Amino acid sequence: EAGVTQFPSHSVIEKGQTVTLRCDPISGHDNLYWYRRVMGKEIKFLLHFVKESKQDESGMPNNRFLAERTGGTYSTLKVQPAELEDSGVYFCASSPVWEGEQYFGPGTRLTVT
Amino acid sequence: GNSVTQMEGPVTLSEEAFLTINCTYTATGYPSLFWYVQYPGEGLQLLLKATKADDKGSNKGFEATYRKETTSFHLEKGSVQVSDSAVYFCALIANDYKLSFGAGTTVTVRA
């Protein structure tokens, strides 16, 4: 069974540009989560989807971040326009039920210069 | 709110040395506690977990005991190997589905 995959693995963009990160969860997992680790600090929750619906987006830092999960399969996280403080590693995770173990992807390292 | 504090790294050890990574937490209710590991180039993997006080989680020679009285969940391994070099994260879930993580501890084991 394929695990959670994320694309790209690394992205370098300039301040003011737009970047879209993609996450493909494990097939059949209705729950999808985004987390972020900034500057080697703790990993922080961004948002949670149940199928295509946003269940909780309390961790989204501001309105420059937009997450979607059309059709309840893969998810995208768009940052527009990117700022320097957005640099970090963005992790995606999925789980079959909301209180089940979360399976993580390898992360996307975003560098904003 | 919920928070996790773990010892800062980096930690450098020789093979067969004893490893301890301290982790303490603050949470409402009765959290479940986890240790995740990220090996170089890979995603976060669940290493072990404990869901109630005095439970001991164990996996791959690592152990951690849920200590409610000291709000701690320290990770230990008696004899580390080079392959244990990774970043280790302590985490908890309390009354919801959001994982709260510590800052991570980078461990390097030298042959």
Coordinates of C-alpha atoms in Angstrom, one line a residue:
Chain A
E1 CA 0.0 0.0 0.0
A2 CA 1.4 3.4 -1.0
G3 CA 2.0 5.8 1.8
V4 CA 1.3 9.5 1.9
T5 CA 3.1 11.3 -0.9
Q6 CA 3.9 15.0 -1.2
F7 CA 5.1 17.0 -4.2
P8 CA 7.5 18.8 -4.6
S9 CA 10.0 17.6 -2.1
H10 CA 11.7 21.0 -2.2
S11 CA 10.7 24.4 -3.6
V12 CA 12.7 27.6 -3.7
I13 CA 10.7 30.7 -4.7
E14 CA 11.2 34.4 -4.3
K15 CA 9.2 36.6 -2.0
G16 CA 5.9 37.6 -3.6
Q17 CA 5.6 34.5 -5.8
T18 CA 3.0 31.8 -5.6
V19 CA 3.7 28.2 -4.7
T20 CA 1.3 25.2 -4.6
L21 CA 2.1 22.1 -2.5
R22 CA 0.3 18.8 -3.2
C23 CA -0.5 15.9 -0.9
D24 CA -1.8 12.5 -1.9
P25 CA -3.1 10.7 1.2
I26 CA -3.3 7.0 1.6
S27 CA -6.2 5.6 -0.5
G28 CA -9.4 5.4 1.5
H29 CA -8.3 7.8 4.2
D30 CA -11.0 10.4 4.7
N31 CA -9.0 12.5 7.1
L32 CA -6.2 14.7 5.8
Y33 CA -4.1 17.1 7.9
W34 CA -1.5 19.8 7.1
Y35 CA 1.2 20.7 9.5
R36 CA 4.2 23.0 9.3
R37 CA 7.6 23.1 10.9
V38 CA 9.2 26.5 10.8
M39 CA 12.9 27.3 11.5
G40 CA 13.6 24.0 13.3
K41 CA 10.9 24.7 15.8
E42 CA 7.9 22.5 16.8
I43 CA 5.6 21.1 14.1
K44 CA 2.3 23.0 14.2
F45 CA -1.1 22.0 13.0
L46 CA -2.5 24.0 10.1
L47 CA -5.8 22.4 9.1
H48 CA -7.9 19.3 8.9
F49 CA -10.1 17.9 6.1
V50 CA -12.7 15.3 6.4
K51 CA -13.2 14.2 2.8
E52 CA -13.6 17.4 0.9
S53 CA -14.8 19.5 3.8
K54 CA -12.6 21.7 6.0
Q55 CA -13.2 20.5 9.5
D56 CA -10.8 22.8 11.2
E57 CA -8.5 25.5 9.8
S58 CA -7.7 27.2 13.1
G59 CA -3.9 26.8 12.5
M60 CA -3.8 28.6 9.2
P61 CA -1.5 31.6 9.7
N62 CA -3.3 34.1 7.5
N63 CA -5.3 34.5 4.3
R64 CA -2.3 34.1 2.1
F65 CA -2.7 30.4 2.6
L66 CA -5.5 28.5 0.8
A67 CA -6.1 24.7 1.1
E68 CA -8.4 22.7 -1.0
R69 CA -9.3 19.0 -1.3
T70 CA -11.5 18.7 -4.4
G71 CA -13.3 15.4 -4.6
G72 CA -12.0 14.3 -1.2
T73 CA -8.8 12.8 -2.6
Y74 CA -5.6 14.8 -3.0
S75 CA -5.1 18.2 -1.3
T76 CA -3.3 21.3 -2.3
L77 CA -1.9 24.1 -0.2
K78 CA -1.3 27.4 -2.0
V79 CA 0.7 30.2 -0.6
Q80 CA 0.1 33.5 -2.4
P81 CA 2.0 35.7 -2.1
A82 CA 4.8 34.0 -0.3
E83 CA 6.7 35.8 2.4
L84 CA 10.1 35.0 4.0
E85 CA 8.5 33.7 7.2
D86 CA 6.6 31.0 5.2
S87 CA 9.9 29.1 4.8
G88 CA 9.8 25.7 6.5
V89 CA 8.8 22.1 6.0
Y90 CA 5.1 21.4 5.3
F91 CA 3.9 18.0 6.3
C92 CA 0.8 16.2 5.2
A93 CA -0.8 13.4 7.1
S94 CA -3.8 11.2 6.7
S95 CA -5.9 8.8 8.8
P96 CA -8.9 6.5 8.2
V97 CA -10.8 7.9 11.2
W98 CA -10.5 11.2 13.0
E99 CA -9.0 9.7 16.1
G100 CA -6.8 7.1 14.4
E101 CA -3.1 7.1 13.9
Q102 CA -1.9 9.8 11.5
Y103 CA 0.4 8.7 8.7
F104 CA 2.8 11.3 7.5
G105 CA 4.4 12.1 4.2
P106 CA 8.0 13.1 3.7
G107 CA 7.2 16.8 3.7
T108 CA 7.9 19.6 1.3
R109 CA 10.7 22.0 2.2
L110 CA 9.7 25.5 1.1
T111 CA 12.4 28.2 0.9
V112 CA 11.3 31.7 0.3
T113 CA 14.2 34.1 -0.7
Chain B
G1 CA -3.6 25.1 25.6
N2 CA -1.6 21.9 25.0
S3 CA 2.2 22.0 24.7
V4 CA 5.2 19.7 24.6
T5 CA 8.7 20.5 25.7
Q6 CA 11.6 18.3 24.8
M7 CA 15.3 18.5 25.3
E8 CA 17.1 20.5 22.7
G9 CA 19.7 18.9 20.6
P10 CA 21.7 18.1 18.8
V11 CA 22.7 15.0 20.6
T12 CA 25.8 13.1 19.5
L13 CA 26.5 9.6 20.8
S14 CA 28.8 6.7 20.1
E15 CA 27.3 3.4 19.0
E16 CA 26.1 1.3 21.9
A17 CA 25.7 4.3 24.2
F18 CA 22.5 4.9 26.2
L19 CA 20.1 7.5 24.8
T20 CA 17.6 9.5 26.8
I21 CA 15.5 12.3 25.3
N22 CA 13.4 14.1 27.9
C23 CA 9.8 15.2 27.1
T24 CA 7.3 16.9 29.4
Y25 CA 3.9 18.1 28.5
T26 CA 1.0 20.4 29.5
A27 CA -2.5 19.3 28.4
T28 CA -6.1 19.4 29.4
G29 CA -7.8 16.1 30.2
Y30 CA -6.0 12.9 29.6
P31 CA -3.8 13.1 26.5
S32 CA -2.4 10.3 24.5
L33 CA 1.4 10.6 24.1
F34 CA 3.6 9.7 21.1
W35 CA 7.1 9.7 19.9
Y36 CA 7.6 10.2 16.2
V37 CA 10.9 9.8 14.3
Q38 CA 12.1 11.3 11.0
Y39 CA 15.0 9.5 9.4
P40 CA 17.0 11.4 6.8
G41 CA 14.9 11.9 3.6
E42 CA 11.9 10.2 5.0
G43 CA 8.5 11.2 6.5
L44 CA 7.5 11.2 10.1
Q45 CA 6.9 7.7 11.5
L46 CA 5.2 6.8 14.6
L47 CA 7.8 5.2 16.9
L48 CA 5.7 4.4 19.9
K49 CA 2.7 5.6 21.9
A50 CA 1.0 5.4 25.2
T51 CA -2.6 6.2 25.8
K52 CA -3.0 6.2 29.6
A53 CA -0.9 6.8 32.8
D54 CA 1.7 4.2 33.5
D55 CA 1.5 2.7 30.1
K56 CA 4.8 1.9 28.5
G57 CA 5.2 2.2 24.7
S58 CA 8.0 0.3 23.1
N59 CA 9.4 -0.3 19.6
K60 CA 12.7 -1.0 18.0
G61 CA 14.4 -1.1 21.4
F62 CA 13.0 2.3 22.4
E63 CA 10.8 2.7 25.4
A64 CA 8.9 5.5 27.0
T65 CA 6.6 5.4 30.0
Y66 CA 3.6 7.7 30.5
R67 CA 4.2 9.4 33.9
K68 CA 1.1 11.5 34.8
E69 CA 2.6 12.6 38.2
T70 CA 5.5 14.3 36.5
T71 CA 3.7 14.9 33.1
S72 CA 6.6 13.3 31.3
F73 CA 7.2 10.8 28.5
H74 CA 11.0 10.4 28.3
L75 CA 12.4 8.3 25.4
E76 CA 15.1 5.8 26.2
K77 CA 17.2 3.2 24.3
G78 CA 19.8 1.2 26.0
S79 CA 22.2 0.7 23.1
V80 CA 22.0 3.0 20.0
Q81 CA 23.1 2.1 16.5
V82 CA 24.2 4.4 13.6
S83 CA 20.8 3.6 12.0
D84 CA 19.1 5.4 14.9
S85 CA 20.4 8.7 13.7
A86 CA 17.3 10.8 13.1
V87 CA 15.1 13.6 14.4
Y88 CA 12.8 12.6 17.3
F89 CA 9.6 14.4 18.1
C90 CA 7.5 14.0 21.2
A91 CA 3.8 14.7 20.7
L92 CA 0.4 14.5 22.2
I93 CA -3.3 14.5 21.4
A94 CA -5.7 15.7 24.0
N95 CA -9.5 15.7 23.4
D96 CA -9.2 16.3 19.7
Y97 CA -7.3 15.1 16.6
K98 CA -4.6 17.8 16.4
L99 CA -1.2 16.6 17.2
S100 CA 0.9 19.0 19.4
F101 CA 4.6 18.5 18.9
G102 CA 7.8 19.4 20.6
A103 CA 10.6 21.1 18.7
G104 CA 12.4 17.9 17.8
T105 CA 15.7 16.5 18.9
T106 CA 18.4 15.7 16.3
V107 CA 20.3 12.6 17.3
T108 CA 23.5 11.6 15.6
V109 CA 25.1 8.2 16.4
R110 CA 28.8 7.8 15.4
A111 CA 30.4 4.4 14.7

